[in-house]
Amino acid sequence: MQEITDKISDAVIRRLPGYYRYLGILEADGEDRVSSSRMSEDLGLNASQIRRDLNCFGGFGQQGYGYSVGKLKIEIERILGLDRKYSVVIVGAGNMGQALVKYYLSGKKAFIIDKLFDTNPDLVGTEVAGVPVMHLDELSKYSADNPIDIGVICTPKEVAQVVADALSKANVKGVWNFAPANVTVSANIAVENIHLNDTFRVTHEKLVTRTNRVNKLFVNSL
Amino acid sequence: MQEITDKISDAVIRRLPGYYRYLGILEADGEDRVSSSRMSEDLGLNASQIRRDLNCFGGFGQQGYGYSVGKLKIEIERILGLDRKYSVVIVGAGNMGQALVKYYLSGKKAFIIDKLFDTNPDLVGTEVAGVPVMHLDELSKYSADNPIDIGVICTPKEVAQVVADALSKANVKGVWNFAPANVTVSANIAVENIHLNDTFRVTHEKLVTRTNRVNKLFVNSL
DNA sequence: TAGATTGTTAATCGATTAACAATC
DNA sequence: TAGATTGTTAATCGATTAACAATC
């Protein structure tokens, strides 16, 4: 495994998924190579910045040629850890849990959704897109036999922390929390509080700000 | 309306929702005042940075006292534009659309979800948490009589751009796109491509990186 | 080879932090 | 008033951009 150094900044890491998505589009279009200046145009980023970003992880490019789309995509996939497989369980088989299964995580080969967990008797025993829904009480027993990499919380916020504790006991290695409340776990578990709510707020602020630059009338009428 | 200047950086704006959420918690706990040093401890940010952030918008604090929780919360609410009301329609009444209605946008007084739109005959004519589901073909007529501030795309990615075009024609002022594909609209409409997928990737990268700092064994075993 | 484009250094720009005078 | 804490300036730090030598 490649040594992950602390010197790669969050600013760089935040841009990687965008590069990855872009390279996927190029690949689908049958493009073999891409230069930093082409990427710069398409992504609206400075070409120097792109070269510098990609160089954080090693020299993927070739002078006079540019970058190989396929090779670069594979490298970024590796950096993002998407070349591995992760066992995922989702707690909460409501709309958000189901949306993740059917819509956002389906077809992502890195993330294998093994089980959904819920307490609703109408849902326990059913399947969502082929993924069985078990009762939350069975999580502990299940995890004893089936190591879980990532536990996803898609419950109402009132029970988010309780579920986080249950996931901790189930020895998950990371937690993605989609409930609109912060949860805490012990320091050896990675946790990401996603706060979709904040997205709305930031989004909206961006809306006002960005629009303001374009057309002041619009802001005032909004 | 307060003049929105261009000099407020994205870095500051990204922190505002966190301040807002934190102040809500303090308020619920019955706290009247808070100092930048207390916020610094609780939020893990530098106290200077917090004071500087809050000062971008005017002097909300008082020397020797700190900040009034209630007043500061109202100020940030105003800055984020959450003191207004926005007419929202959601296109796509599947799991993600329903999750937004029932789970993430319910109880947010700034965002009024007027209608859901879908093409599925099983859904058209039903209600989701009291919000009627109309056929997408009716969007144009509906919007002629009912101005829409924000159109939300919760469809499969294959139709995201078509829906974005329909929303443009319906004269929405902003678009939130939850489909995992970029959509483009004319420059006078604000668009936010949310890319929940990227959240997973970044999240996961953070997971690996952060954990690496804590416990190298963990990374290697993951 | 000549042209193109990277990798990388140096310059710039912006954001964070420290320090402290202002002031409640 | 004295103590506390902001608002703000100055110092530091880090990220972005420009420029160009290295090199394919």
Short mmCIF file of C-alpha atoms (C1' of nucleotides) in Angstrom, two decimals:
data_model
loop_
_atom_site.label_atom_id
_atom_site.label_comp_id
_atom_site.label_asym_id
_atom_site.label_seq_id
_atom_site.Cartn_x
_atom_site.Cartn_y
_atom_site.Cartn_z
CA MET A 1 0.00 0.00 0.00
CA GLN A 2 1.19 3.46 -0.87
CA GLU A 3 2.30 5.58 2.05
CA ILE A 4 -0.28 8.27 2.63
CA THR A 5 1.56 11.36 3.73
CA ASP A 6 0.08 14.17 5.73
CA LYS A 7 1.29 16.84 3.36
CA ILE A 8 -1.47 16.42 0.78
CA SER A 9 -3.84 19.24 1.56
CA ASP A 10 -7.59 19.05 1.85
CA ALA A 11 -7.83 21.55 -1.01
CA VAL A 12 -6.18 19.02 -3.31
CA ILE A 13 -8.22 16.09 -2.04
CA ARG A 14 -11.44 17.98 -2.57
CA ARG A 15 -10.60 18.38 -6.24
CA LEU A 16 -9.81 14.72 -6.88
CA PRO A 17 -13.40 13.50 -7.23
CA GLY A 18 -13.97 16.16 -9.87
CA TYR A 19 -10.93 14.98 -11.82
CA TYR A 20 -12.13 11.42 -11.44
CA ARG A 21 -15.60 12.14 -12.75
CA TYR A 22 -14.17 14.16 -15.64
CA LEU A 23 -11.78 11.39 -16.62
CA GLY A 24 -14.69 8.94 -16.63
CA ILE A 25 -16.49 11.17 -19.13
CA LEU A 26 -13.39 11.43 -21.33
CA GLU A 27 -12.97 7.67 -21.21
CA ALA A 28 -16.59 7.12 -22.18
CA ASP A 29 -15.99 9.49 -25.10
CA GLY A 30 -13.08 7.32 -26.18
CA GLU A 31 -10.38 9.89 -25.42
CA ASP A 32 -6.94 8.41 -24.80
CA ARG A 33 -4.97 11.42 -23.69
CA VAL A 34 -5.58 14.78 -22.10
CA SER A 35 -3.36 17.77 -21.38
CA SER A 36 -3.51 19.98 -18.33
CA SER A 37 -4.54 22.88 -20.56
CA ARG A 38 -7.50 20.92 -21.95
CA MET A 39 -8.50 19.93 -18.41
CA SER A 40 -8.10 23.55 -17.39
CA GLU A 41 -10.59 24.68 -20.02
CA ASP A 42 -13.11 21.95 -19.32
CA LEU A 43 -12.96 22.11 -15.54
CA GLY A 44 -12.39 25.84 -15.13
CA LEU A 45 -9.26 25.33 -13.06
CA ASN A 46 -5.78 26.75 -13.57
CA ALA A 47 -3.54 24.41 -15.57
CA SER A 48 -0.63 24.90 -13.17
CA GLN A 49 -2.86 23.91 -10.33
CA ILE A 50 -3.94 20.75 -12.09
CA ARG A 51 -0.36 19.69 -12.84
CA ARG A 52 0.62 20.46 -9.27
CA ASP A 53 -2.35 18.53 -7.88
CA LEU A 54 -1.61 15.47 -9.97
CA ASN A 55 2.03 15.64 -9.01
CA CYS A 56 1.29 15.29 -5.32
CA PHE A 57 1.00 11.60 -5.94
CA GLY A 58 3.73 11.00 -8.50
CA GLY A 59 4.54 11.90 -12.08
CA PHE A 60 1.59 10.55 -14.00
CA GLY A 61 2.15 12.70 -17.05
CA GLN A 62 4.60 12.73 -19.87
CA GLN A 63 6.25 15.83 -21.25
CA GLY A 64 5.11 16.66 -24.75
CA TYR A 65 2.18 14.24 -24.51
CA GLY A 66 0.08 14.96 -21.46
CA TYR A 67 -1.71 12.39 -19.35
CA SER A 68 -3.08 9.01 -20.33
CA VAL A 69 -6.78 9.17 -19.51
CA GLY A 70 -7.01 5.51 -18.51
CA LYS A 71 -3.84 5.45 -16.43
CA LEU A 72 -4.63 8.72 -14.68
CA LYS A 73 -8.13 7.54 -13.86
CA ILE A 74 -6.78 4.34 -12.34
CA GLU A 75 -4.24 6.29 -10.30
CA ILE A 76 -6.87 8.61 -8.88
CA GLU A 77 -9.12 5.66 -8.21
CA ARG A 78 -6.33 4.15 -6.18
CA ILE A 79 -5.65 7.40 -4.33
CA LEU A 80 -9.32 7.68 -3.44
CA GLY A 81 -9.25 4.09 -2.28
CA LEU A 82 -11.90 3.09 -4.81
CA ASP A 83 -9.84 0.20 -6.13
CA ARG A 84 -10.68 -1.80 -3.01
CA LYS A 85 -13.91 -3.29 -1.76
CA TYR A 86 -15.71 -2.12 1.35
CA SER A 87 -18.43 -3.97 3.22
CA VAL A 88 -21.18 -1.48 3.88
CA VAL A 89 -24.27 -1.77 6.03
CA ILE A 90 -26.95 0.88 6.13
CA VAL A 91 -28.98 1.47 9.25
CA GLY A 92 -32.36 2.93 8.37
CA ALA A 93 -34.20 1.48 5.39
CA GLY A 94 -36.38 4.53 4.82
CA ASN A 95 -36.20 6.83 1.83
CA MET A 96 -32.62 7.95 2.28
CA GLY A 97 -31.33 4.43 2.94
CA GLN A 98 -33.21 3.17 -0.09
CA ALA A 99 -32.01 6.07 -2.23
CA LEU A 100 -28.42 5.17 -1.40
CA VAL A 101 -28.97 1.52 -2.26
CA LYS A 102 -30.89 2.07 -5.47
CA TYR A 103 -29.52 5.32 -6.71
CA TYR A 104 -26.21 6.54 -5.38
CA LEU A 105 -24.25 3.45 -4.38
CA SER A 106 -25.61 1.04 -6.95
CA GLY A 107 -23.01 0.24 -9.55
CA LYS A 108 -20.16 1.58 -7.39
CA LYS A 109 -17.96 -1.44 -7.33
CA ALA A 110 -15.96 -0.26 -4.32
CA PHE A 111 -18.93 -0.30 -1.98
CA ILE A 112 -20.73 -3.58 -1.39
CA ILE A 113 -23.98 -3.07 0.48
CA ASP A 114 -24.43 -6.26 2.43
CA LYS A 115 -27.43 -5.49 4.60
CA LEU A 116 -29.92 -2.86 5.61
CA PHE A 117 -30.98 -2.67 9.24
CA ASP A 118 -34.22 -1.20 10.56
CA THR A 119 -36.63 -1.60 13.45
CA ASN A 120 -39.83 -1.20 11.44
CA PRO A 121 -41.56 -4.63 11.32
CA ASP A 122 -43.05 -3.74 7.93
CA LEU A 123 -39.55 -3.46 6.49
CA VAL A 124 -37.65 -6.18 8.37
CA GLY A 125 -37.57 -9.30 6.26
CA THR A 126 -38.10 -7.47 2.97
CA GLU A 127 -35.48 -6.64 0.37
CA VAL A 128 -34.47 -3.36 -1.25
CA ALA A 129 -32.93 -3.86 -4.67
CA GLY A 130 -31.85 -7.30 -3.56
CA VAL A 131 -30.40 -6.19 -0.23
CA PRO A 132 -32.07 -7.87 2.77
CA VAL A 133 -33.47 -5.76 5.59
CA MET A 134 -32.61 -7.19 9.02
CA HIS A 135 -33.73 -6.07 12.45
CA LEU A 136 -31.33 -3.70 14.15
CA ASP A 137 -31.21 -6.06 17.14
CA GLU A 138 -29.42 -8.55 14.91
CA LEU A 139 -26.60 -6.15 14.04
CA SER A 140 -24.38 -7.29 16.89
CA LYS A 141 -24.71 -10.97 16.06
CA TYR A 142 -24.36 -10.27 12.34
CA SER A 143 -21.19 -8.25 12.75
CA ALA A 144 -19.56 -10.99 14.82
CA ASP A 145 -19.49 -13.20 11.72
CA ASN A 146 -19.31 -10.50 9.04
CA PRO A 147 -16.76 -7.73 9.43
CA ILE A 148 -18.17 -4.34 8.42
CA ASP A 149 -16.00 -1.60 6.96
CA ILE A 150 -18.49 1.25 6.80
CA GLY A 151 -21.73 1.78 8.68
CA VAL A 152 -24.14 4.31 7.22
CA ILE A 153 -26.69 6.10 9.37
CA CYS A 154 -29.92 6.98 7.55
CA THR A 155 -32.21 7.22 10.55
CA PRO A 156 -34.09 10.15 12.05
CA LYS A 157 -31.73 12.40 13.99
CA GLU A 158 -33.25 11.41 17.32
CA VAL A 159 -31.69 7.95 17.19
CA ALA A 160 -28.54 8.77 15.22
CA GLN A 161 -26.21 8.67 18.23
CA VAL A 162 -27.68 5.41 19.53
CA VAL A 163 -27.12 3.86 16.12
CA ALA A 164 -23.59 5.24 16.01
CA ASP A 165 -22.91 3.54 19.33
CA ALA A 166 -24.33 0.27 18.00
CA LEU A 167 -22.11 0.55 14.93
CA SER A 168 -19.09 1.20 17.16
CA LYS A 169 -19.87 -1.95 19.11
CA ALA A 170 -20.16 -3.76 15.79
CA ASN A 171 -16.54 -2.73 15.11
CA VAL A 172 -17.14 -0.73 11.98
CA LYS A 173 -14.08 1.12 10.73
CA GLY A 174 -15.91 4.19 9.49
CA VAL A 175 -19.29 5.87 9.81
CA TRP A 176 -21.16 7.97 7.29
CA ASN A 177 -23.89 9.87 9.05
CA PHE A 178 -26.71 11.22 6.90
CA ALA A 179 -28.93 12.10 9.83
CA PRO A 180 -29.01 15.88 10.33
CA ALA A 181 -27.19 15.77 13.68
CA ASN A 182 -23.55 15.27 14.63
CA VAL A 183 -22.62 11.91 16.04
CA THR A 184 -19.41 11.09 17.89
CA VAL A 185 -17.57 7.79 18.04
CA SER A 186 -14.27 6.73 19.54
CA ALA A 187 -11.16 8.21 17.96
CA ASN A 188 -10.12 5.05 16.15
CA ILE A 189 -13.28 5.14 14.04
CA ALA A 190 -13.49 7.60 11.19
CA VAL A 191 -16.76 9.48 11.10
CA GLU A 192 -18.21 11.77 8.50
CA ASN A 193 -21.24 13.85 9.38
CA ILE A 194 -22.65 14.68 6.01
CA HIS A 195 -25.20 17.38 6.90
CA LEU A 196 -27.27 17.50 3.78
CA ASN A 197 -28.98 20.42 5.47
CA ASP A 198 -25.79 22.45 5.23
CA THR A 199 -25.66 21.72 1.55
CA PHE A 200 -28.95 23.55 1.25
CA ARG A 201 -27.68 26.44 3.22
CA VAL A 202 -24.36 26.72 1.45
CA THR A 203 -26.05 26.08 -1.84
CA HIS A 204 -28.48 28.80 -1.20
CA GLU A 205 -25.80 31.24 -0.13
CA LYS A 206 -23.90 30.40 -3.28
CA LEU A 207 -27.08 31.01 -5.19
CA VAL A 208 -27.44 34.47 -3.77
CA THR A 209 -23.78 35.30 -4.06
CA ARG A 210 -23.24 33.92 -7.51
CA THR A 211 -26.41 35.39 -8.84
CA ASN A 212 -25.59 38.69 -7.31
CA ARG A 213 -22.54 38.87 -9.53
CA VAL A 214 -24.58 38.14 -12.61
CA ASN A 215 -27.71 40.09 -12.06
CA LYS A 216 -28.43 42.18 -9.04
CA LEU A 217 -32.11 42.59 -9.85
CA PHE A 218 -32.59 38.88 -9.46
CA VAL A 219 -31.26 38.82 -5.92
CA ASN A 220 -33.51 41.61 -4.86
CA SER A 221 -36.55 39.95 -6.30
CA LEU A 222 -35.76 36.51 -4.95
CA MET B 1 -31.50 44.07 1.52
CA GLN B 2 -27.94 44.11 2.72
CA GLU B 3 -25.36 44.65 0.02
CA ILE B 4 -23.62 41.39 -0.67
CA THR B 5 -20.02 42.20 -1.46
CA ASP B 6 -17.73 39.98 -3.46
CA LYS B 7 -15.01 40.07 -0.87
CA ILE B 8 -16.50 37.50 1.46
CA SER B 9 -14.56 34.37 0.68
CA ASP B 10 -15.94 30.91 0.11
CA ALA B 11 -13.89 29.73 3.06
CA VAL B 12 -15.90 31.96 5.35
CA ILE B 13 -19.22 31.09 3.78
CA ARG B 14 -18.53 27.39 4.15
CA ARG B 15 -18.15 27.83 7.90
CA LEU B 16 -21.39 29.75 8.40
CA PRO B 17 -23.73 26.74 8.42
CA GLY B 18 -21.58 25.18 11.12
CA TYR B 19 -21.86 28.32 13.25
CA TYR B 20 -25.59 28.38 12.63
CA ARG B 21 -26.11 24.78 13.69
CA TYR B 22 -23.94 25.30 16.77
CA LEU B 23 -25.87 28.40 17.80
CA GLY B 24 -29.10 26.46 17.47
CA ILE B 25 -27.77 23.90 19.93
CA LEU B 26 -26.67 26.60 22.37
CA GLU B 27 -30.07 28.22 22.09
CA ALA B 28 -31.83 24.93 22.77
CA ASP B 29 -29.60 24.55 25.83
CA GLY B 30 -30.79 27.95 27.04
CA GLU B 31 -27.44 29.70 26.62
CA ASP B 32 -27.69 33.46 26.21
CA ARG B 33 -24.15 34.41 25.39
CA VAL B 34 -21.06 32.81 23.91
CA SER B 35 -17.47 33.98 23.51
CA SER B 36 -15.21 33.30 20.57
CA SER B 37 -12.97 31.23 22.86
CA ARG B 38 -15.86 28.99 23.89
CA MET B 39 -16.88 28.59 20.25
CA SER B 40 -13.26 27.86 19.44
CA GLU B 41 -13.18 24.97 21.92
CA ASP B 42 -16.51 23.53 20.89
CA LEU B 43 -16.03 23.84 17.14
CA GLY B 44 -12.31 23.18 16.95
CA LEU B 45 -11.63 26.42 15.13
CA ASN B 46 -9.24 29.21 15.98
CA ALA B 47 -10.86 31.98 18.03
CA SER B 48 -9.28 34.70 15.90
CA GLN B 49 -10.73 33.10 12.83
CA ILE B 50 -14.19 33.00 14.35
CA ARG B 51 -14.08 36.67 15.32
CA ARG B 52 -12.78 37.56 11.89
CA ASP B 53 -15.46 35.49 10.17
CA LEU B 54 -18.25 37.05 12.17
CA ASN B 55 -16.88 40.49 11.51
CA CYS B 56 -17.14 40.13 7.76
CA PHE B 57 -20.78 41.01 8.14
CA GLY B 58 -20.65 43.61 10.88
CA GLY B 59 -19.81 43.88 14.56
CA PHE B 60 -22.18 41.43 16.18
CA GLY B 61 -20.19 41.07 19.39
CA GLN B 62 -19.59 43.22 22.40
CA GLN B 63 -16.22 43.70 24.05
CA GLY B 64 -16.05 42.12 27.47
CA TYR B 65 -19.26 40.19 26.89
CA GLY B 66 -19.03 38.12 23.73
CA TYR B 67 -21.88 37.41 21.37
CA SER B 68 -25.57 37.16 22.09
CA VAL B 69 -26.56 33.68 20.97
CA GLY B 70 -30.02 34.70 19.79
CA LYS B 71 -28.90 37.83 17.97
CA LEU B 72 -25.95 36.14 16.32
CA LYS B 73 -28.13 33.26 15.16
CA ILE B 74 -30.61 35.68 13.60
CA GLU B 75 -27.79 37.56 11.88
CA ILE B 76 -26.35 34.40 10.35
CA GLU B 77 -29.82 33.27 9.36
CA ARG B 78 -30.20 36.51 7.49
CA ILE B 79 -26.79 36.20 5.86
CA LEU B 80 -27.63 32.69 4.69
CA GLY B 81 -30.93 33.98 3.34
CA LEU B 82 -32.90 31.67 5.61
CA ASP B 83 -35.07 34.49 6.93
CA ARG B 84 -36.96 34.52 3.64
CA LYS B 85 -39.33 32.04 2.06
CA TYR B 86 -38.57 30.12 -1.09
CA SER B 87 -41.06 28.28 -3.26
CA VAL B 88 -39.55 24.90 -4.01
CA VAL B 89 -40.66 22.20 -6.40
CA ILE B 90 -39.02 18.80 -6.55
CA VAL B 91 -38.88 16.86 -9.78
CA GLY B 92 -38.66 13.14 -9.08
CA ALA B 93 -40.86 11.73 -6.33
CA GLY B 94 -38.71 8.65 -5.76
CA ASN B 95 -36.72 7.91 -2.65
CA MET B 96 -34.47 10.95 -2.78
CA GLY B 97 -37.32 13.34 -3.52
CA GLN B 98 -39.36 11.81 -0.71
CA ALA B 99 -36.39 11.89 1.67
CA LEU B 100 -36.01 15.62 1.05
CA VAL B 101 -39.70 16.24 1.67
CA LYS B 102 -40.03 14.07 4.75
CA TYR B 103 -36.61 14.24 6.27
CA TYR B 104 -34.31 17.04 5.24
CA LEU B 105 -36.50 19.96 4.23
CA SER B 106 -39.44 19.31 6.56
CA GLY B 107 -39.53 21.87 9.31
CA LYS B 108 -37.17 24.23 7.45
CA LYS B 109 -39.31 27.31 7.40
CA ALA B 110 -37.31 28.98 4.63
CA PHE B 111 -38.14 26.31 2.05
CA ILE B 112 -41.78 25.73 1.16
CA ILE B 113 -42.21 22.60 -0.91
CA ASP B 114 -45.22 23.34 -3.07
CA LYS B 115 -45.29 20.36 -5.40
CA LEU B 116 -43.55 17.21 -6.45
CA PHE B 117 -43.44 16.34 -10.15
CA ASP B 118 -42.99 12.88 -11.62
CA THR B 119 -43.93 10.90 -14.71
CA ASN B 120 -44.75 7.63 -12.93
CA PRO B 121 -48.54 7.13 -13.12
CA ASP B 122 -48.44 5.25 -9.81
CA LEU B 123 -47.16 8.39 -8.11
CA VAL B 124 -48.96 11.16 -9.97
CA GLY B 125 -52.06 12.15 -8.03
CA THR B 126 -50.75 10.86 -4.70
CA GLU B 127 -49.31 12.92 -1.86
CA VAL B 128 -46.01 12.72 0.00
CA ALA B 129 -46.25 14.13 3.49
CA GLY B 130 -49.06 16.33 2.27
CA VAL B 131 -47.28 17.52 -0.86
CA PRO B 132 -49.19 16.67 -4.07
CA VAL B 133 -47.43 14.83 -6.87
CA MET B 134 -48.24 16.27 -10.29
CA HIS B 135 -47.29 15.05 -13.73
CA LEU B 136 -44.14 16.63 -15.12
CA ASP B 137 -46.10 17.68 -18.20
CA GLU B 138 -48.02 20.06 -15.98
CA LEU B 139 -44.93 21.89 -14.77
CA SER B 140 -45.06 24.50 -17.50
CA LYS B 141 -48.70 25.37 -16.88
CA TYR B 142 -48.22 25.25 -13.12
CA SER B 143 -45.25 27.59 -13.19
CA ALA B 144 -47.15 30.14 -15.26
CA ASP B 145 -49.45 30.76 -12.30
CA ASN B 146 -47.05 29.90 -9.46
CA PRO B 147 -43.58 31.42 -9.51
CA ILE B 148 -40.92 28.92 -8.44
CA ASP B 149 -37.75 29.99 -6.67
CA ILE B 150 -35.88 26.70 -6.56
CA GLY B 151 -36.28 23.58 -8.65
CA VAL B 152 -34.79 20.40 -7.24
CA ILE B 153 -33.76 17.52 -9.48
CA CYS B 154 -34.12 14.09 -7.86
CA THR B 155 -34.40 12.00 -11.01
CA PRO B 156 -32.11 9.37 -12.49
CA LYS B 157 -29.10 10.96 -14.12
CA GLU B 158 -30.28 10.03 -17.62
CA VAL B 159 -33.04 12.64 -17.54
CA ALA B 160 -31.39 15.22 -15.30
CA GLN B 161 -30.51 17.62 -18.12
CA VAL B 162 -33.96 17.37 -19.70
CA VAL B 163 -35.49 18.20 -16.35
CA ALA B 164 -33.04 21.08 -15.90
CA ASP B 165 -34.19 22.46 -19.24
CA ALA B 166 -37.83 22.13 -18.20
CA LEU B 167 -37.08 23.96 -14.97
CA SER B 168 -35.33 26.70 -16.93
CA LYS B 169 -38.40 27.12 -19.08
CA ALA B 170 -40.45 27.25 -15.89
CA ASN B 171 -38.38 30.29 -14.90
CA VAL B 172 -36.92 28.89 -11.71
CA LYS B 173 -34.27 31.12 -10.13
CA GLY B 174 -32.06 28.33 -8.89
CA VAL B 175 -31.56 24.60 -9.38
CA TRP B 176 -30.35 22.00 -6.89
CA ASN B 177 -29.32 18.89 -8.76
CA PHE B 178 -29.11 15.69 -6.74
CA ALA B 179 -28.78 13.46 -9.80
CA PRO B 180 -25.21 12.18 -10.11
CA ALA B 181 -24.47 14.11 -13.31
CA ASN B 182 -23.69 17.74 -14.00
CA VAL B 183 -26.45 19.81 -15.51
CA THR B 184 -26.05 23.21 -17.13
CA VAL B 185 -28.54 26.04 -17.32
CA SER B 186 -28.38 29.59 -18.63
CA ALA B 187 -26.10 31.92 -16.75
CA ASN B 188 -28.86 33.85 -15.03
CA ILE B 189 -29.99 30.73 -13.17
CA ALA B 190 -27.94 29.56 -10.20
CA VAL B 191 -27.23 25.86 -10.28
CA GLU B 192 -25.73 23.60 -7.68
CA ASN B 193 -24.68 20.11 -8.68
CA ILE B 194 -24.59 18.33 -5.38
CA HIS B 195 -22.79 15.09 -6.32
CA LEU B 196 -23.61 12.94 -3.36
CA ASN B 197 -21.27 10.46 -5.00
CA ASP B 198 -18.35 12.76 -4.43
CA THR B 199 -19.26 12.96 -0.80
CA PHE B 200 -18.64 9.25 -0.61
CA ARG B 201 -15.33 9.57 -2.30
CA VAL B 202 -14.11 12.51 -0.31
CA THR B 203 -15.53 11.00 2.80
CA HIS B 204 -13.73 7.84 2.15
CA GLU B 205 -10.49 9.59 1.42
CA LYS B 206 -10.86 11.47 4.66
CA LEU B 207 -11.51 8.18 6.35
CA VAL B 208 -8.29 6.70 5.07
CA THR B 209 -6.24 9.82 5.65
CA ARG B 210 -7.54 10.61 9.07
CA THR B 211 -7.28 7.05 10.24
CA ASN B 212 -3.77 6.85 8.95
CA ARG B 213 -2.83 9.55 11.40
CA VAL B 214 -4.45 7.68 14.24
CA ASN B 215 -3.51 4.12 13.57
CA LYS B 216 -1.55 2.91 10.61
CA LEU B 217 -2.46 -0.73 11.13
CA PHE B 218 -6.07 0.11 10.50
CA VAL B 219 -5.38 1.54 7.08
CA ASN B 220 -3.46 -1.47 6.02
CA SER B 221 -6.13 -3.81 7.19
CA LEU B 222 -9.01 -1.90 5.71
"C1'" DT C 1 14.87 17.28 -34.35
"C1'" DA C 2 11.12 20.57 -33.21
"C1'" DG C 3 7.05 21.11 -30.83
"C1'" DA C 4 4.50 20.22 -27.02
"C1'" DT C 5 3.67 19.71 -22.42
"C1'" DT C 6 5.08 18.24 -18.02
"C1'" DG C 7 7.37 18.95 -13.47
"C1'" DT C 8 9.02 22.38 -10.53
"C1'" DT C 9 10.78 26.74 -8.88
"C1'" DA C 10 9.81 31.37 -7.83
"C1'" DA C 11 6.28 35.03 -7.25
"C1'" DT C 12 1.86 36.18 -5.87
"C1'" DC C 13 -2.09 36.01 -3.57
"C1'" DG C 14 -5.22 34.93 0.08
"C1'" DA C 15 -6.35 32.79 4.42
"C1'" DT C 16 -5.12 31.81 9.07
"C1'" DT C 17 -3.21 32.96 13.37
"C1'" DA C 18 -1.09 35.89 16.93
"C1'" DA C 19 -1.09 39.94 19.35
"C1'" DC C 20 -2.98 43.80 21.36
"C1'" DA C 21 -5.34 48.22 21.52
"C1'" DA C 22 -10.12 49.50 21.92
"C1'" DT C 23 -13.98 49.26 24.73
"C1'" DC C 24 -17.90 47.22 26.97
"C1'" DT D 1 -13.07 50.69 37.85
"C1'" DA D 2 -11.01 46.06 36.59
"C1'" DG D 3 -11.64 42.15 33.91
"C1'" DA D 4 -13.06 40.27 29.86
"C1'" DT D 5 -13.48 39.94 25.19
"C1'" DT D 6 -14.10 41.98 20.83
"C1'" DG D 7 -12.37 44.18 16.51
"C1'" DT D 8 -8.41 44.78 13.89
"C1'" DT D 9 -3.61 45.16 12.60
"C1'" DA D 10 0.54 42.78 11.72
"C1'" DA D 11 2.90 38.29 11.05
"C1'" DT D 12 2.71 33.83 9.41
"C1'" DC D 13 1.42 30.29 6.81
"C1'" DG D 14 -0.34 27.86 2.88
"C1'" DA D 15 -2.41 27.72 -1.64
"C1'" DT D 16 -2.53 29.43 -6.24
"C1'" DT D 17 -0.51 31.07 -10.32
"C1'" DA D 18 3.21 32.31 -13.57
"C1'" DA D 19 7.21 31.13 -15.73
"C1'" DC D 20 10.40 28.19 -17.65
"C1'" DA D 21 13.84 24.51 -17.73
"C1'" DA D 22 13.55 19.58 -18.38
"C1'" DT D 23 12.27 16.15 -21.42
"C1'" DC D 24 9.34 13.20 -24.07
#
